[in-house]
Every structure is written in structure tokens, then in C-alpha cells.
């Protein structure tokens, strides 16, 4: 009896978390994204500059996080592979954390090939996202959010990108 109540309570809590997350992300669909043009761009490649935001490609994947250490954090996924498979997508990374040194160290340790927009004021999240998300991936077409996803599901996210590009 106690186990049944515990399992039912656990299912209720998990369901509530998913429902709240879904409500938060639904409010962001259709929004026009405003990039942080005043933020600092960091890259292991010294030749990169803010022009990559101005390219305004039809398809953008914007990856936002405030957490670099959690293994399933959005930055810690295999973005290089996705970038190679989908060259028509402009992958843009925002770090809303406070420490530039921590970000640089992480980029060097992981040999992160993409430039990262360092946003210590967390202005990108405040301008574009509802709720207090610590990490999310926005799939953007023609400047508008078409969906928000957690791509930690691996092949499922890659399948989404394939379908999106068709």
C-alpha cells in the first residue's frame, strides 16, 4: 500500500514537472528572437566575429545555457557532428553564466569548435524566454521560434533536424 502511494505521488510530481515545462516552452513558440549584439563573442578561433549573427540564415538553432558542468547540459552534447551534418543551419550558442574565465576554460577543455556568446547579464534569456530556464534549445526559422527542444535525446533530435530541413 505504501509503495503504491509513493509510486503514484512520484508519477504525479513527474507529470506536473513536464506539464509546467510544456506550458513555459509553448509560450515561446512563434516569438521573434532578438539576439544580444552587445554581448562578447568568445571563440577558440581568433578570426570569428559578430557577423555570423548578421548572416540571418533561414534556419538557426540557438542553444542557451547557464550551466557548463552538468554532463547533460545543452552545451555538452555533440554539436560538432550536427554542424557537419546540417551545414544549412546556423548554430548559435549563448552562455548566461557570470564567469568568462570559466567559459574560456570549458571551451579549451572540450575543444568547443563553435563561437559562444558570453552574456553575463543574461539578457538573451530575459528578452526571449519565458520562465527561469537554465538551458534550452530554440529551433528558429526565418527569425521566429518554431519549437523548443531538449536535444539530449540524441537520435530523436537529429531526426527532428532531418525532417525540418526537408
mmCIF file of C-alpha atoms in Angstrom:
data_model
loop_
_atom_site.group_PDB
_atom_site.id
_atom_site.type_symbol
_atom_site.label_atom_id
_atom_site.label_comp_id
_atom_site.label_asym_id
_atom_site.label_seq_id
_atom_site.Cartn_x
_atom_site.Cartn_y
_atom_site.Cartn_z
ATOM 1 C CA UNK A 1 0.000 0.000 0.000
ATOM 2 C CA UNK A 2 2.771 2.442 0.973
ATOM 3 C CA UNK A 3 4.678 1.610 -2.211
ATOM 4 C CA UNK A 4 1.583 2.286 -4.332
ATOM 5 C CA UNK A 5 1.071 5.695 -2.735
ATOM 6 C CA UNK A 6 4.758 6.520 -3.159
ATOM 7 C CA UNK A 7 4.732 5.485 -6.839
ATOM 8 C CA UNK A 8 1.509 7.412 -7.504
ATOM 9 C CA UNK A 9 2.981 10.509 -5.823
ATOM 10 C CA UNK A 10 6.160 10.202 -7.847
ATOM 11 C CA UNK A 11 4.191 9.882 -11.103
ATOM 12 C CA UNK A 12 2.108 12.919 -10.149
ATOM 13 C CA UNK A 13 5.209 15.032 -9.422
ATOM 14 C CA UNK A 14 6.948 13.995 -12.670
ATOM 15 C CA UNK A 15 3.762 14.697 -14.637
ATOM 16 C CA UNK A 16 3.442 18.125 -13.024
ATOM 17 C CA UNK A 17 7.062 18.988 -13.881
ATOM 18 C CA UNK A 18 6.523 18.016 -17.533
ATOM 19 C CA UNK A 19 3.252 19.970 -17.683
ATOM 20 C CA UNK A 20 4.856 23.138 -16.259
ATOM 21 C CA UNK A 21 7.828 22.803 -18.632
ATOM 22 C CA UNK A 22 5.483 22.341 -21.598
ATOM 23 C CA UNK A 23 3.474 25.435 -20.605
ATOM 24 C CA UNK A 24 6.676 27.513 -20.321
ATOM 25 C CA UNK A 25 8.001 26.396 -23.697
ATOM 26 C CA UNK A 26 4.679 26.799 -25.529
ATOM 27 C CA UNK A 27 4.670 30.490 -24.622
ATOM 28 C CA UNK A 28 7.903 30.955 -26.564
ATOM 29 C CA UNK A 29 6.739 29.404 -29.864
ATOM 30 C CA UNK A 30 6.233 31.969 -32.637
ATOM 31 C CA UNK A 31 8.317 34.670 -30.927
ATOM 32 C CA UNK A 32 10.769 36.700 -32.970
ATOM 33 C CA UNK A 33 14.213 36.216 -31.461
ATOM 34 C CA UNK A 34 16.298 39.218 -30.500
ATOM 35 C CA UNK A 35 19.996 38.472 -30.410
ATOM 36 C CA UNK A 36 22.337 40.181 -27.973
ATOM 37 C CA UNK A 37 24.540 42.276 -30.236
ATOM 38 C CA UNK A 38 26.297 43.956 -27.271
ATOM 39 C CA UNK A 39 27.437 40.673 -25.764
ATOM 40 C CA UNK A 40 31.003 39.436 -26.079
ATOM 41 C CA UNK A 41 31.787 36.701 -28.589
ATOM 42 C CA UNK A 42 34.351 34.122 -27.448
ATOM 43 C CA UNK A 43 35.945 31.619 -29.764
ATOM 44 C CA UNK A 44 38.959 29.352 -29.922
ATOM 45 C CA UNK A 45 39.296 30.666 -33.499
ATOM 46 C CA UNK A 46 40.501 34.271 -33.284
ATOM 47 C CA UNK A 47 39.095 35.135 -36.734
ATOM 48 C CA UNK A 48 35.426 34.852 -35.698
ATOM 49 C CA UNK A 49 33.355 37.993 -35.136
ATOM 50 C CA UNK A 50 29.723 39.017 -34.572
ATOM 51 C CA UNK A 51 28.966 38.918 -38.304
ATOM 52 C CA UNK A 52 27.782 35.323 -38.002
ATOM 53 C CA UNK A 53 24.645 36.631 -36.263
ATOM 54 C CA UNK A 54 24.000 39.075 -39.079
ATOM 55 C CA UNK A 55 24.017 36.281 -41.670
ATOM 56 C CA UNK A 56 20.378 35.722 -40.780
ATOM 57 C CA UNK A 57 20.194 32.221 -42.194
ATOM 58 C CA UNK A 58 16.740 30.796 -42.687
ATOM 59 C CA UNK A 59 17.438 28.054 -40.131
ATOM 60 C CA UNK A 60 19.022 28.714 -36.747
ATOM 61 C CA UNK A 61 19.468 26.553 -33.702
ATOM 62 C CA UNK A 62 20.063 28.746 -30.669
ATOM 63 C CA UNK A 63 21.490 26.917 -27.685
ATOM 64 C CA UNK A 64 21.215 28.709 -24.350
ATOM 65 C CA UNK A 65 22.653 27.586 -21.025
ATOM 66 C CA UNK A 66 23.770 28.860 -17.648
ATOM 67 C CA UNK A 67 25.329 25.525 -16.695
ATOM 68 C CA UNK A 68 28.502 24.026 -18.152
ATOM 69 C CA UNK A 69 29.285 21.339 -15.601
ATOM 70 C CA UNK A 70 26.233 19.092 -15.754
ATOM 71 C CA UNK A 71 27.014 16.265 -18.215
ATOM 72 C CA UNK A 72 23.610 16.564 -19.939
ATOM 73 C CA UNK A 73 23.794 20.364 -20.153
ATOM 74 C CA UNK A 74 22.926 21.582 -23.636
ATOM 75 C CA UNK A 75 26.499 22.684 -24.454
ATOM 76 C CA UNK A 76 27.880 19.234 -23.631
ATOM 77 C CA UNK A 77 26.125 17.471 -26.497
ATOM 78 C CA UNK A 78 27.771 16.552 -29.819
ATOM 79 C CA UNK A 79 27.109 19.820 -31.675
ATOM 80 C CA UNK A 80 30.120 19.451 -33.943
ATOM 81 C CA UNK A 81 28.619 16.356 -35.538
ATOM 82 C CA UNK A 82 25.255 18.081 -36.044
ATOM 83 C CA UNK A 83 27.008 21.135 -37.511
ATOM 84 C CA UNK A 84 28.734 18.904 -40.060
ATOM 85 C CA UNK A 85 25.522 17.043 -40.953
ATOM 86 C CA UNK A 86 23.437 20.218 -41.248
ATOM 87 C CA UNK A 87 25.600 22.997 -42.738
ATOM 88 C CA UNK A 88 22.474 24.963 -43.709
ATOM 89 C CA UNK A 89 21.745 25.567 -40.021
ATOM 90 C CA UNK A 90 23.433 28.418 -38.174
ATOM 91 C CA UNK A 91 24.231 27.083 -34.671
ATOM 92 C CA UNK A 92 24.422 29.915 -32.135
ATOM 93 C CA UNK A 93 25.463 29.390 -28.509
ATOM 94 C CA UNK A 94 24.644 31.696 -25.584
ATOM 95 C CA UNK A 95 26.196 31.334 -22.143
ATOM 96 C CA UNK A 96 24.278 33.227 -19.463
ATOM 97 C CA UNK A 97 26.741 32.451 -16.685
ATOM 98 C CA UNK A 98 28.789 35.066 -14.841
ATOM 99 C CA UNK A 99 32.361 33.837 -15.331
ATOM 100 C CA UNK A 100 34.149 34.462 -18.631
ATOM 101 C CA UNK A 101 37.167 32.588 -17.276
ATOM 102 C CA UNK A 102 35.029 29.523 -16.541
ATOM 103 C CA UNK A 103 33.586 29.628 -20.072
ATOM 104 C CA UNK A 104 37.031 30.010 -21.700
ATOM 105 C CA UNK A 105 38.423 27.161 -19.616
ATOM 106 C CA UNK A 106 35.469 24.933 -20.509
ATOM 107 C CA UNK A 107 35.816 25.773 -24.239
ATOM 108 C CA UNK A 108 39.515 24.865 -24.181
ATOM 109 C CA UNK A 109 38.943 21.675 -22.196
ATOM 110 C CA UNK A 110 36.153 20.497 -24.514
ATOM 111 C CA UNK A 111 37.814 21.937 -27.649
ATOM 112 C CA UNK A 112 34.482 23.539 -28.453
ATOM 113 C CA UNK A 113 34.584 24.498 -32.140
ATOM 114 C CA UNK A 114 31.669 26.945 -32.168
ATOM 115 C CA UNK A 115 31.883 30.566 -31.030
ATOM 116 C CA UNK A 116 29.964 31.276 -27.822
ATOM 117 C CA UNK A 117 28.204 34.495 -26.941
ATOM 118 C CA UNK A 118 29.114 35.407 -23.372
ATOM 119 C CA UNK A 119 26.084 37.085 -21.784
ATOM 120 C CA UNK A 120 26.808 37.707 -18.072
ATOM 121 C CA UNK A 121 23.719 39.941 -17.725
ATOM 122 C CA UNK A 122 21.613 37.043 -19.060
ATOM 123 C CA UNK A 123 19.937 39.497 -21.433
ATOM 124 C CA UNK A 124 19.224 36.899 -24.140
ATOM 125 C CA UNK A 125 17.108 34.814 -21.745
ATOM 126 C CA UNK A 126 15.345 37.853 -20.309
ATOM 127 C CA UNK A 127 14.494 39.207 -23.785
ATOM 128 C CA UNK A 128 13.458 35.943 -25.419
ATOM 129 C CA UNK A 129 12.406 33.269 -22.944
ATOM 130 C CA UNK A 130 9.541 32.956 -20.522
ATOM 131 C CA UNK A 131 10.290 31.449 -17.157
ATOM 132 C CA UNK A 132 13.644 30.875 -15.484
ATOM 133 C CA UNK A 133 15.124 28.246 -17.789
ATOM 134 C CA UNK A 134 18.715 27.254 -17.160
ATOM 135 C CA UNK A 135 19.118 25.670 -20.585
ATOM 136 C CA UNK A 136 17.082 25.221 -23.745
ATOM 137 C CA UNK A 137 17.451 24.816 -27.498
ATOM 138 C CA UNK A 138 15.369 27.045 -29.755
ATOM 139 C CA UNK A 139 14.750 25.955 -33.337
ATOM 140 C CA UNK A 140 14.256 29.114 -35.384
ATOM 141 C CA UNK A 141 13.064 29.566 -38.927
ATOM 142 C CA UNK A 142 13.029 32.991 -40.579
ATOM 143 C CA UNK A 143 13.731 34.636 -37.214
ATOM 144 C CA UNK A 144 10.801 33.021 -35.351
ATOM 145 C CA UNK A 145 10.841 30.201 -32.830
ATOM 146 C CA UNK A 146 9.154 27.141 -34.315
ATOM 147 C CA UNK A 147 9.926 24.815 -31.423
ATOM 148 C CA UNK A 148 11.876 24.413 -28.234
ATOM 149 C CA UNK A 149 13.506 21.110 -27.516
ATOM 150 C CA UNK A 150 15.793 19.294 -25.212
ATOM 151 C CA UNK A 151 18.138 17.613 -27.696
ATOM 152 C CA UNK A 152 19.642 15.297 -25.095
ATOM 153 C CA UNK A 153 17.539 12.580 -26.710
ATOM 154 C CA UNK A 154 20.266 12.220 -29.386
ATOM 155 C CA UNK A 155 18.939 10.457 -32.461
ATOM 156 C CA UNK A 156 15.457 11.835 -31.839
ATOM 157 C CA UNK A 157 16.784 15.393 -32.164
ATOM 158 C CA UNK A 158 18.782 14.522 -35.264
ATOM 159 C CA UNK A 159 15.619 13.016 -36.799
ATOM 160 C CA UNK A 160 13.795 16.264 -36.000
ATOM 161 C CA UNK A 161 16.503 18.276 -37.792
ATOM 162 C CA UNK A 162 16.346 15.995 -40.856
ATOM 163 C CA UNK A 163 12.585 16.390 -41.064
ATOM 164 C CA UNK A 164 12.863 20.142 -40.525
ATOM 165 C CA UNK A 165 15.349 20.523 -43.385
ATOM 166 C CA UNK A 166 13.104 18.614 -45.837
#
